[in-house]
Amino acid sequence: MAARSRRAGVGAAMAALALMIAAASLPEALRRADSPQLNVVVIVTDDQPASSIPAPVPVMPLLQRAALDPSGHWVVFTRAFANTPLCCPSRATMLTGRYAHHTGVLTNADGARLDETRTLATWLDDAGYETALVGKYLNGYPFGRGPYVPPGWDRWWGKRQGTAASIYHDFTLIEDGTAVGYGPRAYSTDAFAAEAVAFLREVPLDRPFLLWFAPTAPHPPAEPAPRHAGRFAGLAVPESPAVGEPDVSDKPAWVRALPPLDAERREDLREAWRRTAETLLAVDEAVRAIVETLRERGELEETVIVFTSDNGLAFGEHRWDRKSCPYEACTRVPLLVRVPGVAHRVVPAPVSLVDLAPTLLDLAGVRAPAPLDGASLAPLLGGAGRGPGPVYLEFAGDDRVPAWGAVRTRRWLYVELATGERELYDLRRDPAELENLATDPARAAIVATMADELARVRGG
């Protein structure tokens, strides 16, 4: 089938969508119009704070301009969260639509525990999609084995686990089962983008495809491409009352143990933010290259594009400077979705990365072979519904942060720690999560309700 005829089918589908959206989710409307399957491009960055896009000073100017264009097709989710704010568990959740306590991938050392036969790639591959991954897969890959390609992937450029020094240079890709080393002059984001564009140019026009593009940027220590070094000199960390929180007396013990932010540490955070921003410029260019390649091939209006990150990253919020925390700085992620024929809108409903796989399966018209933990966001993309409901968050603990589970709604954030400590924040009155209300007798009913919801999800 030529791209032209596929495009005509999508156009007819979108005309039908305008009439059906009140009664049907987006993919149902597409199927009623007998349209072909949409292509899928998923772009997953590494440790990108949600405050980076949209941002007062655009650090991804090309994507931000496109995403905020009222005449465009990008849907911006302003309250999207990583269910586990840690790389490997979060990526496993995105690929499966299952929480970490169901995938078994609870830490960055658990990647080999993932059932690789039940992922978005295998489901779409079985449905006739050409599938490709370029960049980071799961931490630890290939898990002590020889180079291999996981089930469901037709093309594979997966980054081999390395050291911090190999995030941006001197990395190795497993290219369709063969290890290929890249030297010190190669820059990972650019190399990954070149492979992604090559795949898009080679994939047959008559076959739908999934491209999973996963740069390792801007994972710390962030390193901008040489052409971008110094572009954001003097850039300040985004302002928030949570940065350097002065009174942490009502926070759990692990936060109380953190030292206040002194001038030296604030300067270190500012420098880290500057380097993060400059590192994202190459990602911005990679997104543009992917979009322009789709446009040149006549497939942009046949392709769903998702842009997100595996987790956020704190830059001094609550005195913290890493991920893994239950607060917004660590858990909130950028989530921008472009759907052909769907008008730009901003969605404030809470959603999470466990919803990604169900959404993409729904848009592709593919039924998952087993129940998933997430819910399709297709109705929200089409402007209908209030969202999937409370967001469940979890972390298995490490040497700095104890294990915790949390539930987040439009108004409340409730956290239970393995230490027995609890937190409750009224997000309507206290969006910076500064005042812990868990011990307030007036909030006892809220605490009980949220605790019941947390127990329900954990037990499900």
CSV table of C-alpha atoms in Angstrom, one decimal, residues 133-322:
chain,number,residue,atom,x,y,z
A,133,LEU,CA,14.9,-0.1,19.2
A,134,VAL,CA,17.7,2.4,19.0
A,135,GLY,CA,19.6,3.4,22.2
A,136,LYS,CA,19.1,2.4,25.8
A,137,TYR,CA,17.0,-0.7,26.6
A,138,LEU,CA,17.3,-1.8,30.2
A,139,ASN,CA,20.1,-1.3,32.7
A,140,GLY,CA,22.5,-4.2,32.6
A,141,TYR,CA,21.7,-5.3,29.1
A,142,PRO,CA,22.8,-7.8,27.8
A,143,PHE,CA,22.8,-9.1,31.5
A,144,GLY,CA,26.1,-11.0,31.3
A,145,ARG,CA,25.0,-13.0,28.2
A,146,GLY,CA,26.5,-12.7,24.8
A,147,PRO,CA,25.0,-10.1,22.4
A,148,TYR,CA,21.4,-10.9,21.8
A,149,VAL,CA,18.2,-9.3,20.4
A,150,PRO,CA,15.2,-9.6,22.7
A,151,PRO,CA,12.0,-11.2,21.3
A,152,GLY,CA,9.7,-8.9,19.2
A,153,TRP,CA,12.4,-6.6,17.8
A,154,ASP,CA,13.1,-6.9,14.0
A,155,ARG,CA,15.9,-4.3,14.1
A,156,TRP,CA,18.1,-3.6,17.1
A,157,TRP,CA,20.7,-1.1,18.1
A,158,GLY,CA,20.7,-1.6,21.9
A,159,LYS,CA,23.3,0.1,24.0
A,160,ARG,CA,25.5,-2.3,26.0
A,161,GLN,CA,25.7,-1.5,29.7
A,162,GLY,CA,28.9,0.5,30.4
A,163,THR,CA,30.3,2.9,32.9
A,164,ALA,CA,29.4,6.6,33.4
A,165,ALA,CA,32.2,7.4,30.9
A,166,SER,CA,30.3,5.5,28.2
A,167,ILE,CA,27.1,7.4,28.4
A,168,TYR,CA,28.1,9.9,25.7
A,169,HIS,CA,31.3,8.5,24.2
A,170,ASP,CA,33.2,5.2,23.9
A,171,PHE,CA,29.9,3.2,24.0
A,172,THR,CA,29.0,-0.1,22.4
A,173,LEU,CA,25.8,-0.9,20.5
A,174,ILE,CA,24.5,-4.4,19.9
A,175,GLU,CA,23.6,-4.0,16.3
A,176,ASP,CA,21.2,-6.9,15.3
A,177,GLY,CA,23.2,-9.2,17.6
A,178,THR,CA,26.7,-8.0,16.8
A,179,ALA,CA,28.7,-5.8,19.2
A,180,VAL,CA,29.9,-2.6,17.6
A,181,GLY,CA,32.2,-0.2,19.4
A,182,TYR,CA,32.0,3.6,18.9
A,183,GLY,CA,35.1,5.6,19.8
A,184,PRO,CA,35.7,8.8,21.8
A,185,ARG,CA,34.8,11.1,18.9
A,186,ALA,CA,31.3,9.6,18.6
A,187,TYR,CA,28.5,11.4,20.5
A,188,SER,CA,25.8,9.0,21.6
A,189,THR,CA,22.7,11.1,20.9
A,190,ASP,CA,23.9,11.9,17.3
A,191,ALA,CA,24.9,8.3,16.6
A,192,PHE,CA,21.5,7.0,17.9
A,193,ALA,CA,19.7,9.6,15.8
A,194,ALA,CA,21.5,8.6,12.7
A,195,GLU,CA,20.5,4.9,13.1
A,196,ALA,CA,16.9,5.9,13.9
A,197,VAL,CA,16.6,8.0,10.7
A,198,ALA,CA,18.2,5.2,8.7
A,199,PHE,CA,15.6,2.8,10.0
A,200,LEU,CA,12.8,5.2,9.0
A,201,ARG,CA,14.1,5.6,5.5
A,202,GLU,CA,14.4,1.8,5.0
A,203,VAL,CA,11.2,0.5,6.5
A,204,PRO,CA,8.7,-0.5,3.8
A,205,LEU,CA,5.9,2.0,3.2
A,206,ASP,CA,3.3,-0.7,3.2
A,207,ARG,CA,4.2,-2.0,6.7
A,208,PRO,CA,3.4,-0.2,10.0
A,209,PHE,CA,6.3,0.3,12.3
A,210,LEU,CA,7.3,0.9,15.9
A,211,LEU,CA,10.5,2.9,16.5
A,212,TRP,CA,11.6,3.0,20.2
A,213,PHE,CA,14.3,5.8,20.3
A,214,ALA,CA,16.1,6.0,23.6
A,215,PRO,CA,19.0,8.4,23.9
A,216,THR,CA,21.0,8.2,27.2
A,217,ALA,CA,20.8,12.0,27.4
A,218,PRO,CA,20.6,13.9,29.7
A,219,HIS,CA,21.6,11.3,32.3
A,220,PRO,CA,24.2,12.8,34.7
A,221,PRO,CA,26.9,13.6,34.5
A,222,ALA,CA,25.3,15.4,31.5
A,223,GLU,CA,27.7,16.2,28.7
A,224,PRO,CA,26.5,18.4,25.8
A,225,ALA,CA,27.6,17.9,22.3
A,226,PRO,CA,30.7,20.0,21.6
A,227,ARG,CA,28.6,22.3,19.3
A,228,HIS,CA,26.3,23.1,22.2
A,229,ALA,CA,28.8,23.6,25.0
A,230,GLY,CA,28.3,27.0,26.6
A,231,ARG,CA,25.0,27.8,25.0
A,232,PHE,CA,23.2,28.3,28.3
A,233,ALA,CA,25.9,30.0,30.3
A,234,GLY,CA,24.3,31.6,33.4
A,235,LEU,CA,21.1,29.6,33.2
A,236,ALA,CA,19.5,29.2,36.6
A,237,VAL,CA,17.8,26.2,38.1
A,238,PRO,CA,14.0,26.6,37.6
A,239,GLU,CA,12.5,28.4,40.6
A,240,SER,CA,10.5,26.4,43.1
A,241,PRO,CA,9.7,26.9,46.8
A,242,ALA,CA,10.8,23.3,47.2
A,243,VAL,CA,14.5,24.0,46.3
A,244,GLY,CA,16.5,24.1,49.4
A,245,GLU,CA,13.4,23.5,51.6
A,246,PRO,CA,14.3,25.4,54.8
A,247,ASP,CA,12.1,23.5,57.2
A,248,VAL,CA,12.1,19.7,56.8
A,249,SER,CA,11.1,18.9,60.4
A,250,ASP,CA,7.9,17.2,59.2
A,251,LYS,CA,9.6,15.2,56.5
A,252,PRO,CA,10.7,11.6,57.0
A,253,ALA,CA,14.0,10.8,58.6
A,254,TRP,CA,15.9,10.3,55.3
A,255,VAL,CA,15.0,13.9,54.2
A,256,ARG,CA,15.8,15.4,57.6
A,257,ALA,CA,19.3,13.8,57.3
A,258,LEU,CA,20.0,15.9,54.2
A,259,PRO,CA,22.1,19.0,54.8
A,260,PRO,CA,20.8,22.4,53.8
A,261,LEU,CA,21.8,23.8,50.5
A,262,ASP,CA,24.8,26.0,51.0
A,263,ALA,CA,26.2,28.4,48.3
A,264,GLU,CA,28.7,25.9,47.0
A,265,ARG,CA,26.0,23.2,46.5
A,266,ARG,CA,23.6,25.6,44.9
A,267,GLU,CA,26.3,26.5,42.4
A,268,ASP,CA,27.0,22.9,41.7
A,269,LEU,CA,23.3,22.4,41.0
A,270,ARG,CA,23.2,25.4,38.7
A,271,GLU,CA,26.1,24.0,36.8
A,272,ALA,CA,24.5,20.6,36.5
A,273,TRP,CA,21.3,22.2,35.3
A,274,ARG,CA,23.2,24.2,32.7
A,275,ARG,CA,24.9,21.1,31.4
A,276,THR,CA,21.6,19.2,31.4
A,277,ALA,CA,20.0,21.9,29.3
A,278,GLU,CA,22.8,22.0,26.8
A,279,THR,CA,22.8,18.2,26.6
A,280,LEU,CA,19.1,18.3,25.6
A,281,LEU,CA,19.8,20.5,22.6
A,282,ALA,CA,21.1,17.4,20.7
A,283,VAL,CA,18.0,15.5,21.7
A,284,ASP,CA,15.9,18.4,20.4
A,285,GLU,CA,17.8,18.1,17.0
A,286,ALA,CA,17.2,14.3,17.0
A,287,VAL,CA,13.5,14.8,17.4
A,288,ARG,CA,13.4,17.2,14.6
A,289,ALA,CA,15.4,14.8,12.4
A,290,ILE,CA,12.9,12.0,13.1
A,291,VAL,CA,9.9,14.3,12.5
A,292,GLU,CA,11.4,15.7,9.2
A,293,THR,CA,12.2,12.2,8.0
A,294,LEU,CA,8.6,11.1,8.6
A,295,ARG,CA,7.4,14.2,6.8
A,296,GLU,CA,9.7,13.6,3.8
A,297,ARG,CA,8.4,10.1,3.4
A,298,GLY,CA,4.8,11.2,3.7
A,299,GLU,CA,4.2,9.3,6.9
A,300,LEU,CA,4.1,12.1,9.5
A,301,GLU,CA,0.3,12.1,9.4
A,302,GLU,CA,0.2,8.4,9.8
A,303,THR,CA,2.4,8.3,12.9
A,304,VAL,CA,1.8,8.6,16.6
A,305,ILE,CA,4.8,10.2,18.3
A,306,VAL,CA,5.4,10.1,22.1
A,307,PHE,CA,8.0,12.1,23.9
A,308,THR,CA,8.8,11.3,27.5
A,309,SER,CA,11.4,10.4,30.0
A,310,ASP,CA,12.0,7.3,32.3
A,311,ASN,CA,11.9,9.5,35.4
A,312,GLY,CA,12.5,13.0,36.6
A,313,LEU,CA,15.5,14.4,38.6
A,314,ALA,CA,15.7,16.7,41.6
A,315,PHE,CA,17.9,19.8,41.4
A,316,GLY,CA,17.7,20.8,45.1
A,317,GLU,CA,14.0,20.2,45.7
A,318,HIS,CA,13.6,19.1,49.3
A,319,ARG,CA,17.5,19.3,49.5
A,320,TRP,CA,17.7,16.3,47.1
A,321,ASP,CA,19.7,16.1,43.9
A,322,ARG,CA,18.9,12.6,42.5
